[in-house]
XYZ file of C-alpha atoms in Angstrom:
693
model
C 11.613 29.190 -4.997
C 9.721 26.636 -7.815
C 6.382 27.808 -9.216
C 3.146 25.046 -9.149
C 0.681 24.562 -11.204
C -2.468 26.447 -9.981
C -4.418 24.567 -7.318
C -7.236 25.932 -9.902
C -6.357 24.947 -12.655
C -5.858 21.499 -11.580
C -9.551 21.234 -10.534
C -10.918 23.018 -13.449
C -13.776 23.607 -11.762
C -14.884 26.454 -9.927
C -15.645 26.100 -5.887
C -18.948 25.444 -6.380
C -18.830 21.839 -8.169
C -15.452 20.757 -6.543
C -14.498 17.012 -8.035
C -13.853 14.131 -5.685
C -10.762 14.491 -5.489
C -9.693 18.423 -4.700
C -13.411 17.821 -2.135
C -11.413 15.357 -0.448
C -7.854 17.794 -0.328
C -9.827 20.649 0.844
C -12.081 18.789 3.468
C -9.373 17.659 4.970
C -7.480 21.272 5.124
C -11.008 22.189 6.578
C -10.837 19.305 9.850
C -7.297 18.093 10.057
C -8.635 15.318 12.332
C -10.619 13.447 9.718
C -7.042 12.091 9.037
C -5.556 12.647 5.361
C -6.861 11.577 1.748
C -4.941 8.806 -0.073
C -5.230 9.003 -3.872
C -5.879 6.164 -5.718
C -5.357 6.741 -10.188
C -3.758 5.449 -12.644
C -0.601 7.312 -14.200
C -0.004 10.724 -15.541
C -3.792 11.816 -13.806
C -2.247 15.339 -11.941
C -2.081 13.731 -8.828
C 0.821 14.510 -8.075
C -0.047 17.797 -9.855
C -2.393 18.046 -7.423
C -1.042 18.036 -4.431
C 1.357 20.404 -5.006
C -1.141 23.430 -6.185
C -2.321 22.736 -2.455
C -0.238 24.380 -0.149
C -0.903 27.533 -1.965
C -4.288 27.948 -1.662
C -4.858 26.972 2.412
C -3.776 30.594 4.787
C -0.758 31.162 5.862
C -0.754 30.724 9.653
C 1.674 32.616 13.011
C 5.028 30.355 13.976
C 7.670 32.032 16.014
C 10.355 33.050 14.662
C 13.166 30.841 14.177
C 11.152 27.923 15.699
C 12.433 24.600 13.329
C 8.332 22.876 15.318
C 6.573 25.687 14.095
C 4.994 25.081 17.642
C 1.250 27.924 17.298
C 1.584 30.971 19.551
C -1.962 30.899 20.323
C -1.328 27.574 21.689
C -0.307 28.137 25.210
C 0.316 24.470 26.172
C 2.613 24.636 22.467
C 5.850 23.659 23.583
C 9.369 23.560 21.516
C 12.146 22.041 22.275
C 14.232 25.250 20.426
C 11.736 27.405 23.009
C 10.727 28.725 25.734
C 9.780 31.427 23.873
C 8.804 34.846 25.995
C 6.080 37.107 25.881
C 8.459 39.488 23.075
C 8.863 36.846 21.109
C 8.542 37.677 17.378
C 5.755 35.914 16.235
C 5.612 36.618 12.026
C 3.281 34.886 9.549
C 4.743 32.568 6.884
C 2.248 29.791 4.038
C 1.441 26.139 4.782
C 4.564 23.738 4.033
C 4.265 20.934 1.982
C 6.151 18.471 2.803
C 7.824 15.674 0.713
C 9.098 12.742 1.571
C 10.664 10.672 -0.419
C 9.701 6.626 -0.494
C 14.176 6.201 -0.057
C 14.082 8.253 2.478
C 16.454 7.226 5.542
C 14.963 7.049 9.222
C 17.282 9.955 10.954
C 16.438 12.549 8.026
C 12.618 11.323 9.507
C 12.721 11.348 12.210
C 15.349 13.810 13.083
C 19.313 12.431 14.434
C 22.372 13.616 15.719
C 23.775 16.973 13.759
C 26.710 15.742 12.824
C 28.273 18.630 12.084
C 27.945 20.082 15.325
C 29.332 17.153 17.041
C 32.614 16.588 15.237
C 33.187 20.361 14.927
C 32.545 20.751 18.560
C 31.923 18.293 19.827
C 27.895 19.591 21.181
C 25.030 17.081 21.119
C 22.336 18.878 19.008
C 19.157 17.864 17.814
C 19.010 17.772 13.683
C 14.964 18.014 12.974
C 13.971 15.914 10.855
C 10.627 15.879 7.315
C 8.445 15.070 10.825
C 9.176 18.593 12.617
C 9.334 20.060 9.391
C 5.901 18.676 8.523
C 3.788 20.169 11.357
C 0.683 21.882 10.966
C 1.422 21.283 6.966
C 1.012 19.522 4.432
C 3.685 16.098 4.523
C 3.011 14.312 0.681
C 4.116 11.301 -0.150
C 4.501 9.908 -3.908
C 4.253 5.933 -4.998
C 3.390 5.693 -1.094
C 2.421 1.813 -1.525
C 6.664 1.833 -2.183
C 7.446 3.373 1.031
C 9.608 1.012 3.207
C 7.693 -0.572 6.141
C 10.298 0.634 9.051
C 9.382 4.715 7.846
C 5.341 3.097 7.592
C 6.527 2.194 11.506
C 6.559 5.839 12.503
C 4.167 7.155 9.813
C 2.181 4.668 11.659
C 3.091 6.584 14.681
C 3.256 9.845 14.724
C 0.587 10.292 13.103
C -1.380 7.741 15.955
C 0.183 10.117 18.967
C 0.262 13.625 17.033
C 4.288 13.899 18.747
C 7.870 12.238 17.932
C 9.921 10.483 20.680
C 13.713 10.572 19.228
C 15.818 8.565 22.176
C 19.157 7.689 19.986
C 22.372 8.260 19.905
C 22.388 10.329 22.546
C 19.777 12.115 21.581
C 16.075 12.535 23.938
C 13.666 15.459 21.820
C 10.196 15.015 22.090
C 7.655 17.193 19.284
C 4.264 17.853 18.166
C 3.617 16.028 14.799
C 0.781 17.292 13.703
C -0.107 17.190 9.603
C -2.532 16.490 6.995
C -0.894 13.536 4.979
C -1.323 13.326 1.955
C -0.338 9.973 -0.192
C -0.519 9.084 -4.256
C -0.888 6.019 -5.329
C -1.278 3.389 -8.785
C -2.242 0.608 -7.958
C -0.659 -1.347 -10.990
C 2.279 -0.755 -8.781
C 1.686 -3.007 -5.871
C -1.352 -2.092 -3.233
C -0.156 -0.374 0.602
C -0.069 -1.898 3.741
C -2.967 -2.280 5.470
C -2.100 -0.334 8.556
C -1.274 2.437 6.956
C -4.328 2.121 5.011
C -6.619 2.689 7.182
C -4.608 5.763 8.671
C -6.191 7.495 5.873
C -9.144 9.135 6.247
C -10.500 9.340 3.167
C -9.583 7.705 -0.171
C -10.779 8.707 -4.113
C -9.797 6.588 -7.628
C -9.137 9.242 -10.460
C -8.955 8.331 -14.141
C -7.912 9.790 -16.603
C -11.593 11.747 -18.742
C -12.907 10.034 -22.166
C -14.150 12.981 -23.219
C -11.853 14.522 -26.239
C -12.802 18.440 -25.660
C -12.118 17.585 -21.722
C -8.524 15.900 -22.190
C -7.510 18.619 -25.264
C -8.325 21.109 -22.782
C -5.889 19.776 -19.821
C -3.602 19.253 -22.346
C -4.005 22.908 -23.823
C -3.564 24.570 -20.404
C -0.330 22.609 -19.597
C 0.766 23.563 -23.208
C 0.420 26.931 -21.412
C 2.579 26.510 -18.116
C 4.823 25.285 -19.698
C 5.380 28.005 -21.916
C 5.046 30.630 -19.800
C 4.737 29.653 -16.336
C 4.211 32.720 -14.057
C 2.104 34.048 -16.855
C -0.470 31.178 -16.576
C -0.730 31.326 -12.794
C -1.511 35.097 -12.423
C -4.521 33.612 -15.178
C -6.006 31.928 -11.482
C -5.037 34.291 -8.619
C -8.555 35.565 -8.177
C -9.318 31.942 -7.768
C -6.845 30.474 -5.579
C -7.052 33.639 -3.641
C -11.690 32.886 -3.503
C -10.494 29.494 -2.778
C -8.151 30.337 0.283
C -10.826 32.691 2.178
C -13.761 30.341 1.313
C -10.752 27.980 3.589
C -10.656 29.816 6.409
C -13.890 30.566 6.354
C -14.670 26.685 6.652
C -12.529 27.209 9.255
C -14.039 28.919 11.520
C -17.348 27.558 10.630
C -15.941 23.926 11.622
C -16.947 24.205 14.631
C -20.017 25.904 14.899
C -21.627 23.409 12.658
C -23.918 20.719 14.768
C -24.454 17.147 13.477
C -27.592 16.300 14.882
C -28.969 12.557 16.613
C -30.520 11.491 13.608
C -28.077 12.350 10.870
C -25.801 10.576 13.755
C -27.989 7.852 14.162
C -27.566 7.615 10.400
C -24.025 7.779 9.929
C -23.769 4.371 12.237
C -26.377 3.111 10.395
C -24.716 3.871 6.927
C -21.155 2.087 8.241
C -22.646 -1.328 10.098
C -24.340 -1.189 7.084
C -20.838 -2.080 4.863
C -19.673 -3.738 7.814
C -17.112 -2.019 7.980
C -13.813 -3.094 10.668
C -14.149 -0.616 14.402
C -15.142 2.359 14.831
C -12.433 4.897 13.272
C -14.867 4.823 9.750
C -18.151 6.199 12.148
C -15.093 8.903 13.579
C -14.140 10.080 10.029
C -17.716 10.397 8.602
C -19.238 12.027 11.027
C -15.896 14.982 10.938
C -15.643 14.510 7.049
C -20.112 15.300 6.977
C -19.219 17.948 9.796
C -16.216 19.141 7.045
C -18.758 19.235 4.144
C -21.696 21.200 5.882
C -18.726 24.530 6.823
C -18.089 23.750 3.025
C -20.705 24.949 2.182
C -21.737 27.116 4.174
C -24.667 25.017 6.000
C -24.818 25.263 10.045
C -26.254 22.127 10.124
C -24.956 18.684 8.674
C -27.527 16.609 6.170
C -28.498 14.283 4.026
C -26.658 14.752 1.233
C -23.703 15.928 3.632
C -23.451 12.082 5.007
C -23.467 10.479 1.756
C -20.460 12.653 0.718
C -18.847 12.183 3.388
C -19.472 8.137 3.195
C -18.346 7.891 -0.362
C -14.643 8.566 0.313
C -14.100 7.676 4.210
C -15.271 3.958 3.306
C -14.605 2.373 0.489
C -10.777 1.673 1.759
C -12.600 0.526 5.154
C -15.437 -2.096 3.599
C -14.984 -5.535 4.244
C -13.585 -7.453 1.501
C -11.752 -10.038 -0.268
C -7.926 -8.397 -0.420
C -8.083 -9.236 -4.348
C -11.169 -6.924 -4.149
C -10.945 -3.083 -5.948
C -12.391 -0.748 -3.744
C -15.761 0.772 -4.328
C -18.940 1.400 -2.668
C -22.215 0.206 -3.499
C -23.802 3.758 -4.505
C -27.821 1.922 -4.532
C -27.955 0.516 -1.367
C -25.669 3.527 0.873
C -28.872 5.424 -0.767
C -31.683 3.051 0.129
C -29.971 3.321 3.303
C -29.621 7.238 3.017
C -33.756 7.591 1.761
C -34.931 10.200 0.097
C -36.072 11.455 3.175
C -34.243 14.714 4.885
C -33.110 14.782 8.315
C -35.722 15.270 10.703
C -35.409 17.346 13.501
C -34.134 17.673 16.468
C -37.113 16.015 19.535
C -38.102 18.604 21.639
C -36.083 20.636 23.949
C -35.804 18.212 27.465
C -32.644 16.972 28.020
C -29.401 16.094 25.960
C -30.472 13.208 23.055
C -28.168 11.330 23.072
C -28.216 10.069 26.720
C -32.722 9.837 26.937
C -32.951 6.893 25.091
C -36.874 7.902 24.727
C -36.657 9.783 21.793
C -38.384 9.621 18.770
C -34.379 8.536 17.613
C -34.780 5.655 18.993
C -37.554 4.726 16.323
C -34.890 6.162 13.579
C -33.756 3.275 11.838
C -36.924 0.852 11.944
C -37.679 3.376 9.180
C -34.480 2.304 6.267
C -32.773 -0.688 8.359
C -36.070 -3.495 9.126
C -35.638 -5.067 5.328
C -33.438 -3.525 3.687
C -30.069 -2.791 5.184
C -29.889 -6.622 6.647
C -29.728 -7.507 2.157
C -26.898 -5.479 1.423
C -24.260 -6.561 3.432
C -25.146 -9.892 2.475
C -24.740 -8.850 -1.182
C -21.782 -7.470 -0.458
C -20.034 -9.891 1.748
C -20.704 -13.462 0.189
C -20.449 -12.135 -3.493
C -16.871 -12.501 -3.408
C -17.324 -15.989 -2.197
C -20.303 -17.927 -4.408
C -17.697 -18.586 -7.306
C -15.200 -20.372 -5.263
C -17.688 -22.903 -2.813
C -18.117 -24.924 -6.164
C -15.137 -25.637 -7.166
C -14.828 -28.074 -3.925
C -14.131 -31.470 -4.738
C -13.686 -34.998 -2.386
C -10.141 -35.865 -1.782
C -10.500 -39.300 -2.416
C -11.598 -38.588 -6.561
C -9.654 -41.212 -8.439
C -6.655 -41.154 -10.326
C -7.794 -41.804 -13.599
C -10.298 -39.441 -13.252
C -8.349 -36.665 -12.467
C -5.178 -37.978 -14.998
C -7.550 -37.928 -17.564
C -6.632 -35.585 -20.436
C -9.227 -34.053 -22.674
C -8.288 -33.658 -27.087
C -5.251 -32.771 -27.969
C -7.103 -30.392 -29.693
C -6.473 -26.841 -27.916
C -9.167 -25.513 -28.648
C -10.447 -28.701 -25.792
C -10.531 -25.893 -23.141
C -12.428 -25.057 -19.763
C -11.466 -22.790 -16.456
C -11.766 -23.559 -13.552
C -12.490 -21.270 -10.722
C -9.648 -21.358 -7.707
C -10.567 -22.621 -4.874
C -10.578 -21.286 -1.571
C -6.991 -19.331 -0.275
C -4.742 -20.477 2.612
C -1.684 -19.188 4.131
C 0.980 -20.704 2.605
C 4.933 -22.024 3.467
C 7.004 -19.497 3.372
C 9.257 -19.668 0.076
C 12.853 -17.893 -0.166
C 15.841 -16.946 -2.059
C 18.637 -18.222 -0.524
C 21.845 -16.125 0.175
C 21.872 -13.165 1.472
C 20.631 -9.580 -1.013
C 20.786 -6.185 -0.731
C 17.520 -5.161 -2.580
C 14.589 -3.146 -1.864
C 13.183 -3.271 2.041
C 10.043 -6.015 1.934
C 9.458 -8.831 4.457
C 10.393 -11.890 1.919
C 14.230 -12.912 2.201
C 17.302 -12.126 3.529
C 19.177 -8.819 2.582
C 21.546 -6.169 4.122
C 19.695 -3.106 4.098
C 18.784 0.413 5.959
C 16.178 -2.036 8.539
C 16.467 -4.714 10.630
C 18.579 -5.819 12.869
C 22.287 -4.890 13.678
C 25.548 -6.899 12.715
C 28.115 -5.410 12.474
C 29.146 -1.114 11.107
C 31.152 -0.543 7.555
C 32.835 2.725 6.743
C 30.603 5.082 4.960
C 28.793 8.428 5.253
C 26.002 6.833 4.452
C 23.141 5.641 6.901
C 22.897 5.139 10.205
C 25.575 6.758 12.318
C 26.976 3.515 14.830
C 28.514 5.663 17.315
C 30.120 3.463 19.418
C 32.175 1.737 16.516
C 32.858 5.526 14.655
C 34.248 5.741 18.529
C 37.014 2.708 18.299
C 37.824 3.507 14.714
C 39.003 7.141 16.228
C 40.506 6.435 18.844
C 43.416 4.332 17.836
C 44.335 7.234 15.951
C 44.730 10.091 18.972
C 48.147 9.894 19.645
C 48.142 10.336 15.475
C 46.290 13.521 15.758
C 47.504 17.716 16.671
C 45.004 17.551 19.708
C 44.348 20.850 21.503
C 42.087 19.328 24.534
C 41.454 15.937 26.073
C 38.211 15.645 23.772
C 38.397 12.611 21.547
C 38.743 14.301 17.901
C 36.878 13.115 14.945
C 37.370 13.383 10.848
C 35.881 11.986 8.541
C 37.482 8.959 7.959
C 35.907 7.328 11.277
C 32.660 7.595 10.804
C 31.574 3.764 10.354
C 27.327 3.496 10.005
C 25.559 0.216 11.188
C 24.953 -2.807 9.040
C 21.625 -4.202 8.988
C 19.832 -8.123 7.964
C 17.043 -7.371 7.589
C 13.957 -8.581 4.616
C 13.472 -7.241 1.397
C 10.661 -8.346 -1.916
C 11.804 -10.463 -4.966
C 10.465 -11.198 -7.772
C 7.993 -13.790 -8.258
C 7.603 -15.203 -11.289
C 5.230 -17.805 -11.964
C 5.532 -20.497 -14.349
C 1.802 -22.728 -14.812
C 0.958 -25.333 -16.732
C -2.753 -25.038 -18.315
C -2.555 -28.062 -20.042
C -4.870 -31.501 -20.945
C -3.595 -32.986 -17.872
C -4.570 -30.293 -16.101
C -8.165 -29.837 -16.917
C -9.296 -32.143 -14.603
C -11.634 -30.314 -12.053
C -9.732 -30.757 -8.856
C -5.996 -30.391 -10.226
C -6.526 -27.221 -11.399
C -9.730 -25.609 -9.172
C -6.384 -26.978 -6.230
C -3.174 -25.670 -9.110
C -4.953 -22.341 -8.518
C -6.094 -22.032 -5.323
C -1.975 -23.072 -3.837
C -1.333 -19.673 -6.425
C -3.803 -17.843 -5.165
C -2.304 -18.159 -1.962
C 1.015 -17.422 -2.631
C -0.010 -14.673 -4.348
C -2.033 -13.025 -1.534
C 1.618 -14.001 0.745
C 3.612 -11.585 -2.051
C 1.567 -9.318 -1.323
C 2.016 -8.963 2.077
C 5.694 -9.679 1.708
C 5.914 -6.316 -1.042
C 6.867 -8.420 -4.032
C 6.183 -8.122 -7.711
C 5.072 -10.490 -9.567
C 5.084 -12.359 -13.137
C 3.051 -14.803 -14.340
C 3.556 -17.371 -17.274
C 1.316 -20.162 -18.163
C 2.057 -22.861 -21.089
C -0.147 -25.104 -23.130
C -1.030 -26.307 -26.106
C 2.208 -25.006 -28.389
C 3.704 -22.264 -26.708
C 4.540 -20.728 -23.992
C 2.691 -17.102 -22.792
C 3.698 -14.053 -20.601
C 0.206 -13.895 -19.513
C 1.181 -10.956 -16.852
C 4.410 -8.524 -16.947
C 6.231 -8.111 -13.555
C 4.547 -5.255 -11.683
C 3.834 -5.313 -8.133
C -0.246 -5.236 -8.734
C -0.750 -8.559 -7.286
C -4.501 -7.994 -8.072
C -3.963 -7.632 -11.965
C -2.639 -11.421 -11.374
C -5.262 -12.817 -9.306
C -7.037 -11.305 -11.810
C -5.178 -13.296 -14.242
C -4.943 -15.753 -12.760
C -9.246 -16.307 -12.872
C -9.919 -16.122 -16.336
C -6.522 -18.743 -17.496
C -8.187 -21.532 -19.353
C -6.849 -25.300 -19.597
C -7.085 -28.342 -22.035
C -4.063 -28.843 -25.251
C -0.989 -30.205 -24.897
C 1.737 -29.560 -22.649
C 5.013 -27.289 -24.026
C 6.684 -27.715 -20.974
C 10.521 -26.524 -22.035
C 8.420 -23.961 -24.290
C 7.494 -21.781 -21.025
C 10.842 -22.861 -19.178
C 11.824 -21.060 -22.038
C 10.312 -18.294 -22.091
C 10.787 -16.989 -17.795
C 14.602 -17.894 -18.279
C 13.677 -14.369 -21.309
C 11.880 -12.726 -18.821
C 14.308 -13.214 -15.373
C 16.986 -12.197 -17.900
C 15.283 -9.656 -18.502
C 13.947 -7.910 -15.896
C 17.687 -8.556 -14.155
C 18.657 -5.734 -16.524
C 16.172 -4.096 -15.368
C 16.453 -4.332 -11.797
C 19.852 -6.214 -10.712
C 19.139 -6.451 -6.870
C 15.659 -7.488 -7.698
C 16.609 -11.684 -6.654
C 13.892 -13.832 -8.592
C 12.027 -16.519 -7.122
C 10.662 -19.345 -10.211
C 7.848 -21.141 -9.361
C 7.258 -24.053 -11.699
C 3.608 -25.018 -11.111
C 2.907 -28.598 -13.196
C 3.020 -32.685 -12.931
C 5.998 -32.619 -14.581
C 4.758 -33.974 -18.267
C 6.785 -32.972 -21.484
C 4.296 -33.515 -25.023
C 4.510 -31.159 -28.248
C 2.636 -31.933 -31.295
C 5.279 -30.443 -33.015
C 9.004 -32.204 -30.960
C 6.459 -35.256 -30.631
C 8.922 -37.498 -28.621
C 11.261 -35.273 -28.462
C 9.273 -33.071 -26.492
C 10.707 -35.004 -23.523
C 14.477 -34.322 -24.657
C 13.633 -30.394 -25.072
C 11.970 -30.762 -21.519
C 15.675 -31.646 -19.546
C 17.686 -29.092 -21.797
C 14.979 -26.850 -21.164
C 15.547 -27.029 -17.219
C 19.295 -27.708 -17.132
C 19.704 -24.020 -19.439
C 17.398 -21.992 -16.272
C 19.565 -24.614 -13.789
C 22.906 -22.960 -15.538
C 21.114 -18.533 -14.824
C 21.550 -19.656 -10.974
C 18.170 -18.469 -9.981
C 16.271 -20.034 -6.558
C 13.360 -22.319 -7.839
C 10.404 -24.594 -6.651
C 8.540 -27.324 -8.427
C 5.287 -27.027 -6.884
C 4.008 -30.469 -8.075
C 0.199 -31.170 -9.399
C -0.240 -34.328 -9.713
C -2.193 -36.377 -7.221
C -4.304 -39.815 -7.202
C -2.951 -43.055 -6.014
C -0.363 -43.652 -8.880
C 1.867 -41.073 -9.922
C 5.113 -41.436 -12.302
C 7.289 -38.902 -9.747
C 7.678 -36.340 -13.314
C 7.815 -33.357 -11.607
C 10.447 -34.675 -9.158
C 12.856 -35.483 -11.959
C 11.825 -31.644 -13.082
C 13.562 -30.518 -10.498
C 16.260 -31.879 -10.306
C 17.424 -30.716 -12.845
C 17.067 -26.956 -11.936
C 18.213 -28.078 -8.961
C 14.567 -26.844 -7.288
C 12.996 -27.500 -4.354
C 9.926 -29.802 -4.724
C 6.472 -29.340 -3.326
C 3.872 -31.633 -3.787
C 0.432 -29.355 -3.847
C -0.763 -30.763 -1.132
C 2.165 -29.017 1.244
C 1.995 -25.167 -0.368
C -0.051 -24.558 3.033
C 1.460 -23.564 6.108
C -1.044 -25.966 8.503
C 0.172 -28.453 6.595
C 3.637 -28.538 6.518
C 3.205 -28.168 9.901
C 0.980 -31.329 10.246
C 4.515 -33.037 8.803
C 7.266 -31.715 10.469
C 4.808 -32.697 13.482
C 4.517 -36.159 11.835
C 7.773 -36.811 10.758
C 9.465 -36.202 14.364
C 6.457 -37.898 16.255
C 7.445 -41.640 14.035
C 10.997 -40.600 14.821
C 10.101 -40.396 18.761
C 8.506 -43.031 18.927
C 11.554 -45.482 16.652
C 14.689 -43.737 19.143
C 11.471 -44.932 22.143
C 10.790 -48.519 21.202
């Protein structure tokens, strides 16, 4: 067995002062109903190391010997597909399992499937359990959970919600329990998490590397000592690990006896309402976490501090926020809602508090929420939108104002905020790809509708095609029975057509002709809308801007559209229009990314009015831009030109650029899906009208 880095050595502290990551991991194991932990942080912050060390400090569990589904012998209602187990069955104790779910795992490996060896050798239909069965009553760990394929996310959502897994496939019908603590780690720079899965995590923690030199040196010193002699290093922390195990066991025994009073529950509801979280899952998770925290501290009643720590762990990823806002919680607002005083005691006995509307707790919110909590949500919900309102301008602004460029000086620049984002039309890469699962372009992959079969031993078994392949060869095989004889060469796997993620590279004109207030705001709104779309479709994004005398890669291709949105806000406009330099820089980026990942197909989005001028090249700038466009077209990359030209007087230069690129031409006003629908309906209506006439 591998020797894992000690959990207590990762935390670098005693059990009395765990950091947020250690506390969240411990609390969710004390009360698994909390729903797991998501650890977000930059690379190299010991996220995976801490999770792998957690299993070693958890108390052992009792299971039936030989039971692959790990049901609890003490639970008379628990049933195992390997059962039933009688009173004489052997019960054994074993450590809690840490089951790692690889990002590239197949659906069969996750939920289980037909045991191929038994089917091929003996003709027997047997079920081979998957990772979810193995994780029952343990920890299910997904590293880089934000990169998990969508079809596996759906499986996890179903299992986490129901606590059971039902398998109906390949002649197998099995149902078994699957209750586990879901732990995910991720680097936000590689992309955000699908919202449906994000809400399923009970707690979330942001981690970062320490900035104090002494603490960083201690981390390096411990790691080097572990690498030099792992068993000796682990031995130094045996006592600390044993203390953690004992404390977790004590807290588990106490958690069912901790009292959450009516004033405490009302305060939790007040906090959740003030932060405008959606649904009631936040209230439930916060209450469970507060109870678990009280049990961890050895208290029999939930206190104000328990609620505060629970809210900081359970609410940041659930509060209502704009898609690209960083998660977090306003601690000043939280402290104002909770107040300085401890929770009031339970009212005198006389019936259950929650059934008596005349009790004092009914008046509790009046003291703390009459003024302060009403101000908090308004500040939180309008903070992100105030920047976008001033940039909305009239659509009938004249072309003279819109087209007039400022002075050609590179220093004459301005920065305009993006307008309000909207739902954009779907831009796709032509052809059929083989990239990682996403939501943009058509691709052959492990998910989607079944369109055929292939000769392969990888992927999901296509049983019908396998039997058809074997049927024609039975006469040439020396069979000893009437059963169909199957061999490895008969195996056929399903070919599925689904959707893939792509590299969306934006090449944005930030020159003086784009600097007019209405135009740049409209362009940024279009790009922001496409970024939102890329976030939902799990794309990688990159951004190039060109202005003055050159082009700049302001955002190297990344899975984090948050970074792209932030860079978009910072893009200044002004100066000349080096269109050729922008296109050539895009070509260099596309060629470099193709070498890194040949399966990641690119979509180039050029946002410009088509003008080209340069102080260096003068009148030759137009010819150079045409040559650069022809060079990009030769790469065979799917390209879209978003035409930012507006006003009654238009030169049509962006349309000419699209022809040189072999690209689709889309006016910026038609990037919106609603605008596209209206155009189609208008065209259809006018055609029908002419036909009727």
